[in-house]
């Protein structure tokens, strides 16, 4: 699927390549409109009501999930997910194009180029009964199942995690924030980089000396982070928390 023009327009001034390279994550708002988000969520809720989602029974996580093959979007029961799926499927192309525009370093460009178009998406719903997910890496070399499965679908193949939130609304009391922990072993920044962090802190999306950043799961918001570097968790949710995720 091509990278959507809406996504590129929303990222044009945000330099996602620089943010991903520097901090290991980037946050973009308004990737889906309120109307698009509501339509995707309506489809998600219908799938759950029909019994398509299940809890995996894994310790440390409380979500119900459904794996969605992109080919399933031709089915009327799944076609309402298309707007969100198109955004996520377009992420590898967006990273490469944005990296060229930013004239990023060769190492960064190579990492962007190694991201692949996802074959599968994961729809997830956390329950409002303090449902969450303990801190973890999406690509963890210490995981015994790290290399298990078909090539391209293994945890070791994940380069970036892309999460698109589908909430109808969000308040402080709902919580369910995504907590991103500062990657270990980061070098101290020079004066120029520190100035960039100070500028970014005004937008709310930088570590800026903190050990973690909390990202609210606002509908239409996209979070992208390095699957190998970014330890992350889902804080307890007190409202149903919906998201669609791709690993690229």
Short mmCIF file of C-alpha atoms in Angstrom, two decimals:
data_model
loop_
_atom_site.label_atom_id
_atom_site.label_comp_id
_atom_site.label_asym_id
_atom_site.label_seq_id
_atom_site.Cartn_x
_atom_site.Cartn_y
_atom_site.Cartn_z
CA UNK A 1 0.00 0.00 0.00
CA UNK A 2 1.34 3.50 -0.74
CA UNK A 3 2.24 5.89 2.06
CA UNK A 4 -0.87 8.05 2.59
CA UNK A 5 -0.61 11.72 1.68
CA UNK A 6 -2.39 12.59 4.94
CA UNK A 7 0.34 10.90 6.94
CA UNK A 8 3.16 12.58 5.06
CA UNK A 9 1.49 15.97 5.44
CA UNK A 10 1.08 15.50 9.17
CA UNK A 11 4.74 14.52 9.57
CA UNK A 12 6.31 17.07 7.25
CA UNK A 13 7.32 19.58 9.93
CA UNK A 14 8.12 17.06 12.65
CA UNK A 15 11.37 15.48 11.40
CA UNK A 16 10.47 11.94 12.48
CA UNK A 17 13.78 10.53 11.30
CA UNK A 18 15.73 12.82 13.61
CA UNK A 19 13.46 12.04 16.55
CA UNK A 20 13.61 8.29 16.04
CA UNK A 21 17.39 8.35 15.67
CA UNK A 22 17.93 10.60 18.68
CA UNK A 23 15.34 9.42 21.21
CA UNK A 24 14.21 6.09 19.82
CA UNK A 25 10.59 7.24 19.46
CA UNK A 26 8.33 9.82 17.84
CA UNK A 27 4.71 10.86 18.45
CA UNK A 28 2.37 12.25 15.79
CA UNK A 29 -1.16 13.55 16.35
CA UNK A 30 -4.12 13.71 13.98
CA UNK A 31 -2.93 10.92 11.70
CA UNK A 32 -6.57 9.82 11.57
CA UNK A 33 -9.42 12.30 11.84
CA UNK A 34 -11.96 11.97 14.63
CA UNK A 35 -14.46 10.54 12.15
CA UNK A 36 -11.99 8.01 10.76
CA UNK A 37 -10.96 6.96 14.25
CA UNK A 38 -14.59 6.45 15.28
CA UNK A 39 -15.29 4.33 12.18
CA UNK A 40 -12.27 2.10 12.80
CA UNK A 41 -13.18 1.70 16.46
CA UNK A 42 -16.77 0.81 15.56
CA UNK A 43 -15.47 -2.04 13.41
CA UNK A 44 -13.13 -3.13 16.19
CA UNK A 45 -15.97 -3.19 18.72
CA UNK A 46 -18.13 -5.23 16.34
CA UNK A 47 -15.34 -7.78 15.90
CA UNK A 48 -14.99 -8.10 19.65
CA UNK A 49 -18.75 -8.44 20.12
CA UNK A 50 -18.66 -11.26 17.57
CA UNK A 51 -16.09 -13.16 19.62
CA UNK A 52 -13.08 -12.52 17.39
CA UNK A 53 -10.77 -11.25 20.15
CA UNK A 54 -9.20 -13.22 22.97
CA UNK A 55 -6.82 -12.90 25.89
CA UNK A 56 -3.58 -14.80 25.24
CA UNK A 57 -3.19 -15.88 28.86
CA UNK A 58 0.33 -14.46 29.12
CA UNK A 59 1.58 -13.29 32.49
CA UNK A 60 1.94 -9.53 32.74
CA UNK A 61 -0.53 -8.52 30.05
CA UNK A 62 -4.30 -8.07 30.28
CA UNK A 63 -5.33 -7.19 26.73
CA UNK A 64 -7.61 -9.03 24.35
CA UNK A 65 -6.11 -9.23 20.87
CA UNK A 66 -6.93 -10.13 17.30
CA UNK A 67 -4.30 -10.74 14.62
CA UNK A 68 -5.39 -9.18 11.33
CA UNK A 69 -3.87 -10.32 8.05
CA UNK A 70 -3.99 -7.49 5.51
CA UNK A 71 -5.81 -9.80 3.12
CA UNK A 72 -8.68 -10.00 5.61
CA UNK A 73 -9.50 -6.34 4.95
CA UNK A 74 -11.39 -7.45 1.83
CA UNK A 75 -13.93 -9.08 4.14
CA UNK A 76 -16.77 -6.63 4.98
CA UNK A 77 -16.38 -7.53 8.66
CA UNK A 78 -12.82 -6.15 8.60
CA UNK A 79 -12.93 -3.50 5.87
CA UNK A 80 -13.70 -0.75 8.39
CA UNK A 81 -10.12 -1.09 9.64
CA UNK A 82 -8.78 0.00 6.24
CA UNK A 83 -7.96 3.65 7.06
CA UNK A 84 -5.84 2.63 10.04
CA UNK A 85 -4.26 -0.30 8.20
CA UNK A 86 -3.29 1.96 5.29
CA UNK A 87 -1.42 4.29 7.63
CA UNK A 88 0.47 1.45 9.31
CA UNK A 89 1.28 -0.34 6.04
CA UNK A 90 2.69 2.91 4.67
CA UNK A 91 5.14 3.47 7.52
CA UNK A 92 8.24 1.82 5.95
CA UNK A 93 7.94 4.02 2.86
CA UNK A 94 7.34 7.09 5.00
CA UNK A 95 10.51 6.46 7.02
CA UNK A 96 12.67 6.07 3.92
CA UNK A 97 11.18 9.16 2.25
CA UNK A 98 11.44 11.27 5.39
CA UNK A 99 15.01 10.09 5.95
CA UNK A 100 15.97 11.25 2.47
CA UNK A 101 14.30 14.60 3.08
CA UNK A 102 16.22 15.03 6.34
CA UNK A 103 19.50 13.82 4.80
CA UNK A 104 19.93 11.49 7.75
CA UNK A 105 23.12 9.60 8.53
CA UNK A 106 23.89 6.48 6.51
CA UNK A 107 23.45 4.20 9.54
CA UNK A 108 20.03 5.67 10.27
CA UNK A 109 19.01 5.45 6.61
CA UNK A 110 20.01 1.78 6.57
CA UNK A 111 17.87 1.08 9.63
CA UNK A 112 14.87 2.81 8.06
CA UNK A 113 15.39 0.82 4.87
CA UNK A 114 15.44 -2.43 6.85
CA UNK A 115 11.84 -1.89 8.01
CA UNK A 116 9.43 -4.04 6.00
CA UNK A 117 5.77 -3.66 5.07
CA UNK A 118 3.76 -5.51 7.73
CA UNK A 119 1.84 -8.63 6.76
CA UNK A 120 -0.06 -8.71 10.03
CA UNK A 121 -1.57 -6.13 12.37
CA UNK A 122 -2.63 -6.59 15.97
CA UNK A 123 -5.87 -5.13 17.28
CA UNK A 124 -5.82 -4.82 21.08
CA UNK A 125 -8.27 -3.80 23.76
CA UNK A 126 -7.29 -3.31 27.40
CA UNK A 127 -10.15 -3.68 29.88
CA UNK A 128 -11.19 -0.79 32.16
CA UNK A 129 -10.36 -2.86 35.25
CA UNK A 130 -6.78 -1.54 35.55
CA UNK A 131 -5.69 -3.60 32.54
CA UNK A 132 -2.07 -3.07 31.54
CA UNK A 133 1.15 -4.62 30.26
CA UNK A 134 4.40 -4.93 32.23
CA UNK A 135 7.64 -3.37 30.90
CA UNK A 136 9.04 -5.27 27.92
CA UNK A 137 10.89 -5.02 24.62
CA UNK A 138 9.13 -5.96 21.39
CA UNK A 139 12.42 -7.32 19.99
CA UNK A 140 14.25 -8.83 22.95
CA UNK A 141 17.29 -10.98 22.21
CA UNK A 142 16.95 -12.54 25.68
CA UNK A 143 13.49 -13.92 24.85
CA UNK A 144 13.76 -17.69 24.17
CA UNK A 145 11.11 -17.30 21.44
CA UNK A 146 13.01 -14.43 19.83
CA UNK A 147 13.76 -16.32 16.59
CA UNK A 148 10.73 -18.60 16.53
CA UNK A 149 8.26 -18.46 13.65
CA UNK A 150 8.33 -17.67 9.91
CA UNK A 151 10.93 -15.21 8.64
CA UNK A 152 9.42 -11.73 8.66
CA UNK A 153 7.02 -12.57 11.48
CA UNK A 154 9.54 -13.36 14.22
CA UNK A 155 10.20 -10.99 17.13
CA UNK A 156 13.81 -10.72 15.94
CA UNK A 157 12.60 -9.26 12.63
CA UNK A 158 10.94 -6.25 14.28
CA UNK A 159 12.70 -2.94 13.63
CA UNK A 160 10.01 -0.43 14.62
CA UNK A 161 6.76 -0.69 16.55
CA UNK A 162 3.93 1.50 15.23
CA UNK A 163 0.86 1.99 17.44
CA UNK A 164 -2.25 3.83 16.31
CA UNK A 165 -4.75 4.68 19.05
CA UNK A 166 -8.49 4.37 18.52
CA UNK A 167 -9.97 6.00 21.63
CA UNK A 168 -13.26 7.88 21.50
CA UNK A 169 -11.91 10.27 24.11
CA UNK A 170 -9.34 10.33 26.86
CA UNK A 171 -9.13 11.89 30.32
CA UNK A 172 -6.52 11.85 33.08
CA UNK A 173 -8.68 9.44 35.07
CA UNK A 174 -8.64 6.91 32.20
CA UNK A 175 -4.84 6.51 32.37
CA UNK A 176 -3.68 3.61 30.17
CA UNK A 177 -0.69 5.72 29.12
CA UNK A 178 2.14 4.21 27.13
CA UNK A 179 5.27 4.59 29.26
CA UNK A 180 8.50 4.71 27.27
CA UNK A 181 11.68 4.17 29.31
CA UNK A 182 14.91 5.95 28.41
CA UNK A 183 17.15 3.52 26.51
CA UNK A 184 20.23 2.47 28.47
CA UNK A 185 23.71 3.47 27.38
CA UNK A 186 22.73 6.75 25.75
CA UNK A 187 25.66 9.14 25.30
CA UNK A 188 25.49 12.61 26.82
CA UNK A 189 24.42 15.23 24.30
CA UNK A 190 26.47 18.23 23.27
CA UNK A 191 25.26 21.82 23.44
CA UNK A 192 23.57 21.75 20.03
CA UNK A 193 21.69 18.56 20.79
CA UNK A 194 20.74 19.85 24.24
CA UNK A 195 19.23 22.91 22.60
CA UNK A 196 17.21 20.65 20.32
CA UNK A 197 15.93 18.75 23.35
CA UNK A 198 14.95 22.00 25.06
CA UNK A 199 12.95 22.97 21.96
CA UNK A 200 11.34 19.53 21.78
CA UNK A 201 10.46 19.58 25.48
CA UNK A 202 8.10 22.44 24.77
CA UNK A 203 6.09 19.96 22.67
CA UNK A 204 6.15 17.40 25.50
CA UNK A 205 7.86 14.57 23.62
CA UNK A 206 11.46 14.29 24.84
CA UNK A 207 13.19 12.57 27.75
CA UNK A 208 14.96 15.85 28.66
CA UNK A 209 16.76 14.31 31.62
CA UNK A 210 13.83 12.13 32.70
CA UNK A 211 13.90 8.34 32.98
CA UNK A 212 10.64 7.88 31.08
CA UNK A 213 7.99 9.63 29.01
CA UNK A 214 4.26 8.92 29.33
CA UNK A 215 2.21 9.15 26.13
CA UNK A 216 -1.57 9.46 26.43
CA UNK A 217 -3.51 7.05 24.16
CA UNK A 218 -5.45 9.79 22.38
CA UNK A 219 -7.53 8.69 19.39
CA UNK A 220 -5.83 9.32 16.03
CA UNK A 221 -2.37 9.50 17.63
CA UNK A 222 0.48 7.45 16.18
CA UNK A 223 3.51 6.39 18.22
CA UNK A 224 6.58 4.91 16.51
CA UNK A 225 9.52 3.52 18.47
CA UNK A 226 12.60 1.36 18.08
CA UNK A 227 11.53 -2.21 18.86
CA UNK A 228 15.02 -3.20 20.04
CA UNK A 229 15.85 -0.20 22.21
CA UNK A 230 12.61 1.00 23.74
CA UNK A 231 11.50 -0.67 26.95
CA UNK A 232 7.84 0.18 27.30
CA UNK A 233 4.71 -0.65 29.27
CA UNK A 234 1.00 0.07 29.34
CA UNK A 235 -0.06 1.74 32.56
CA UNK A 236 -3.28 0.54 34.26
CA UNK A 237 -6.33 1.45 32.17
CA UNK A 238 -9.60 2.60 33.72
CA UNK A 239 -11.48 2.95 30.43
CA UNK A 240 -11.51 0.58 27.43
CA UNK A 241 -8.24 1.21 25.58
CA UNK A 242 -8.10 0.42 21.86
CA UNK A 243 -5.09 0.34 19.55
CA UNK A 244 -3.95 -1.15 16.24
CA UNK A 245 -0.26 -2.09 16.07
CA UNK A 246 2.16 -3.02 13.30
CA UNK A 247 5.74 -4.23 13.60
CA UNK A 248 7.80 -3.20 10.60
#
